[in-house]
CSV table of C-alpha atoms in Angstrom, one decimal:
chain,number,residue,atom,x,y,z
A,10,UNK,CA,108.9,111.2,149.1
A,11,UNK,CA,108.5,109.4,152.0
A,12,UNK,CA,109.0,109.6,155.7
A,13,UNK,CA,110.0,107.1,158.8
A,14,UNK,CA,107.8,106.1,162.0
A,15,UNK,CA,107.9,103.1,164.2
A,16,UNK,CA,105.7,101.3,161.3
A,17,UNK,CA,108.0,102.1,158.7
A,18,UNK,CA,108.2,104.5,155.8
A,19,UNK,CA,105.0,106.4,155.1
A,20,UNK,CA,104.2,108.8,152.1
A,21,UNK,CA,104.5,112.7,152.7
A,22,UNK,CA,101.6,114.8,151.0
A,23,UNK,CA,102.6,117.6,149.1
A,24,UNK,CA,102.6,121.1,150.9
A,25,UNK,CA,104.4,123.2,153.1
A,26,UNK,CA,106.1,120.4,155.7
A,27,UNK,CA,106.9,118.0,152.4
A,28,UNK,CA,110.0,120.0,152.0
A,29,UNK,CA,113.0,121.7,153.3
A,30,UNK,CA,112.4,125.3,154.4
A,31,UNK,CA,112.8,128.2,152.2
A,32,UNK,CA,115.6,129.5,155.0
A,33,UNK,CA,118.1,126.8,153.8
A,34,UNK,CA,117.2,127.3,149.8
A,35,UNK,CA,118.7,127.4,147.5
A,36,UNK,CA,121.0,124.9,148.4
A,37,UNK,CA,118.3,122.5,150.0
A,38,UNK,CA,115.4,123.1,147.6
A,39,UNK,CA,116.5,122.2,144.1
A,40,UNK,CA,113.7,120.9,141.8
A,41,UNK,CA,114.3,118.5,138.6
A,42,UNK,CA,113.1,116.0,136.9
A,43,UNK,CA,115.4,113.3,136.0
A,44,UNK,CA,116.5,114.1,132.5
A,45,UNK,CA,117.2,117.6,133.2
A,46,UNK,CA,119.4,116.3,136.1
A,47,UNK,CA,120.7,114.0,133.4
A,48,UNK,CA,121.4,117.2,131.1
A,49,UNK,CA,123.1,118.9,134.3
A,50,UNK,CA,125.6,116.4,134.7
A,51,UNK,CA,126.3,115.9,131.3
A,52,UNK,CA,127.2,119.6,131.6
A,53,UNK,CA,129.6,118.9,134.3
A,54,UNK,CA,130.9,116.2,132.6
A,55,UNK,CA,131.6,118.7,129.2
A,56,UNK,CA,133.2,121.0,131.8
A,57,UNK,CA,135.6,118.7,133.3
A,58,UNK,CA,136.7,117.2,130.1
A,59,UNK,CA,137.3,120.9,128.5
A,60,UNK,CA,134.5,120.2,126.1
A,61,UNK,CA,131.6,122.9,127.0
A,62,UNK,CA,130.2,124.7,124.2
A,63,UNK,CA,129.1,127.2,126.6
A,64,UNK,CA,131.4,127.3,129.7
A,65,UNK,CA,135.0,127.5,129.3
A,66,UNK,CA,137.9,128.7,131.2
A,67,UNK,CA,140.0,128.9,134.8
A,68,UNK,CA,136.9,129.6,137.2
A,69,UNK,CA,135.1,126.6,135.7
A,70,UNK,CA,138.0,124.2,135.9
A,71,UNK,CA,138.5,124.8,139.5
A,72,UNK,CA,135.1,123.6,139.9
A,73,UNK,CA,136.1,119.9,139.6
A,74,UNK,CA,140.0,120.1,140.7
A,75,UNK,CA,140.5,119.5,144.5
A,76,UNK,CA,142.8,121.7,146.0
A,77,UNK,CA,144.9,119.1,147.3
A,78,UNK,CA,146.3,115.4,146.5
A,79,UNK,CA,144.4,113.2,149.0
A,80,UNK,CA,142.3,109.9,148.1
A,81,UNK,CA,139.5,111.8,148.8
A,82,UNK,CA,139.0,115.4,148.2
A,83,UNK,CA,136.2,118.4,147.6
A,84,UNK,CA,136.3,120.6,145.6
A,85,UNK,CA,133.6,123.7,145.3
A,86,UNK,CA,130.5,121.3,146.0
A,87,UNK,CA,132.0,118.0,144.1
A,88,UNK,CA,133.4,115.0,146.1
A,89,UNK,CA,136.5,114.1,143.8
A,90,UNK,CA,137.5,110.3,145.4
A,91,UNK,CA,138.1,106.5,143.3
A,92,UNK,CA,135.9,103.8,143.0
A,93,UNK,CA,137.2,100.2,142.2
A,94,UNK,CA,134.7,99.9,139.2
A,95,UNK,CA,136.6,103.2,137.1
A,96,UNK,CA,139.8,103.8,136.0
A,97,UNK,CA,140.3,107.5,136.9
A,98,UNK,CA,138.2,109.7,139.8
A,99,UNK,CA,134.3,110.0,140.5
A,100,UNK,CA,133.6,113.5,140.9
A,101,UNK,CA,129.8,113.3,142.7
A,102,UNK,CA,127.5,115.4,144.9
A,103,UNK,CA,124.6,114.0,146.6
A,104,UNK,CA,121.7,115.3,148.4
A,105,UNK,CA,118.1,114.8,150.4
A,106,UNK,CA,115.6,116.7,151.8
A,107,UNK,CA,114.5,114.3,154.0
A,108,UNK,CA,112.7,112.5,152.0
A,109,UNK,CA,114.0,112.1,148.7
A,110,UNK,CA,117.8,111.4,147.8
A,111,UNK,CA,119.3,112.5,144.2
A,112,UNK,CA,123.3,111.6,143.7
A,113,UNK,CA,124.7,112.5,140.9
A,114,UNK,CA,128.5,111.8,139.5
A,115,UNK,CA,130.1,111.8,136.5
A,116,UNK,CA,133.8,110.5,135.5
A,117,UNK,CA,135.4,112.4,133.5
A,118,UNK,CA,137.9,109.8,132.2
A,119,UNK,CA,135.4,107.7,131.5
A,120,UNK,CA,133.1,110.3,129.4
A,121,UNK,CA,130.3,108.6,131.9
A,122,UNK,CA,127.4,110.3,134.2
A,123,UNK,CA,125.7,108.6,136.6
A,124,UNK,CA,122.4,109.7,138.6
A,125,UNK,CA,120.1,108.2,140.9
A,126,UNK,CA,117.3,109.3,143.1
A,127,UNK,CA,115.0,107.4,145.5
A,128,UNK,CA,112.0,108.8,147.3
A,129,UNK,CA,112.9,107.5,150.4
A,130,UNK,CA,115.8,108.7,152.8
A,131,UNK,CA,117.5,106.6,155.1
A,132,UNK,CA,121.2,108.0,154.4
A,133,UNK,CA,122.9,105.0,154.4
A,134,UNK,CA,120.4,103.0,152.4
A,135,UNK,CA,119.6,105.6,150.1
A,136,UNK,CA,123.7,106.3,149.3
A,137,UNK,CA,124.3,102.2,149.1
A,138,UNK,CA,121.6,101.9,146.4
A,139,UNK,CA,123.1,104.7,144.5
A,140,UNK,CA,126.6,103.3,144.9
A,141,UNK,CA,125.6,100.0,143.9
A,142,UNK,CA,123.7,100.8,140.8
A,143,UNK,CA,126.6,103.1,139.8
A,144,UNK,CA,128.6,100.5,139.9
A,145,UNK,CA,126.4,98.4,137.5
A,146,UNK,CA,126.2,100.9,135.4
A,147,UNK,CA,130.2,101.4,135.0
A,148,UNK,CA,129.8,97.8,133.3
A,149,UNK,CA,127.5,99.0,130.6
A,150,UNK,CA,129.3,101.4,129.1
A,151,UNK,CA,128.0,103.3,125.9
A,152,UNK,CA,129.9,102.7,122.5
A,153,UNK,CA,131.8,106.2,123.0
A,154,UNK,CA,133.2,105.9,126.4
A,155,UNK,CA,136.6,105.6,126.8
A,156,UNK,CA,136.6,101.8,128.1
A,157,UNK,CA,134.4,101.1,125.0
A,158,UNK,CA,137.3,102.8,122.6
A,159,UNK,CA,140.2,101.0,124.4
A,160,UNK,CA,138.3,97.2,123.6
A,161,UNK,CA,137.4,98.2,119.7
């Protein structure tokens, strides 16, 4: 990742100060590589939709079902709010340790996940860039999505 001075963003080294400390963990210190975030949202996304192999039931519906109404809502970790480029709700989490940003969402209506992760953090940057390329990703859905079934 990388950090901010006066002259801009700057590498961090790896060691002890290139991450959140072990007091906040677990919730701060999550390690992944991109496909296995992949493969943890699909897993969401299967969860949501009532289509896990593995994790079924009440508890893990009320994961991803806000406990009220409202245009935006959380629910157990998830952000469950609309976004102009999908049809039904975004259900997405984000986070940063300072110096790298991961956002990950997935739409259940649309059968679609969506993750990005920079390694620079500047929150309103790093949340824009996500935003925006999950929006150009909405166009290109795969060929078993639900927009992709509804043009066939």
């Amino acid at each position: 990742g990388h950090g901010w001075t006066y002259g801009g963003p700057h590498p961090i080294m790896p060691g002890v100060y290139a991450d959140n400390a072990p007091l906040i963990g677990p919730a701060g210190t999550v390690h992944l590589s991109l496909p296995d975030l992949a493969r943890y949202g699909k897993a969401h996304l299967e969860i949501a939709r009532g289509e896990s192999p593995l994790w079924q039931g009440e508890a893990f519906n009320q994961l991803h079902t806000a406990p009220s109404d409202d245009a935006r809502s959380y629910a157990a970790g998830w952000v469950i709010d609309k976004r102009p480029f999908l049809d039904g709700a975004l259900i997405h989490h984000n986070g940063s340790n300072s110096y790298w940003y991961a956002h990950l969402a997935f739409a259940p209506e649309e059968n679609q996940v969506f993750f990005c992760a920079t390694n620079y953090f500047w929150r309103s940057q790093s949340a824009e860039t996500c935003e925006v390329f999950f929006k150009h990703l909405a166009h290109f859905a795969p060929i078993w999505s639900k927009r992709s079934q509804d043009a066939g």
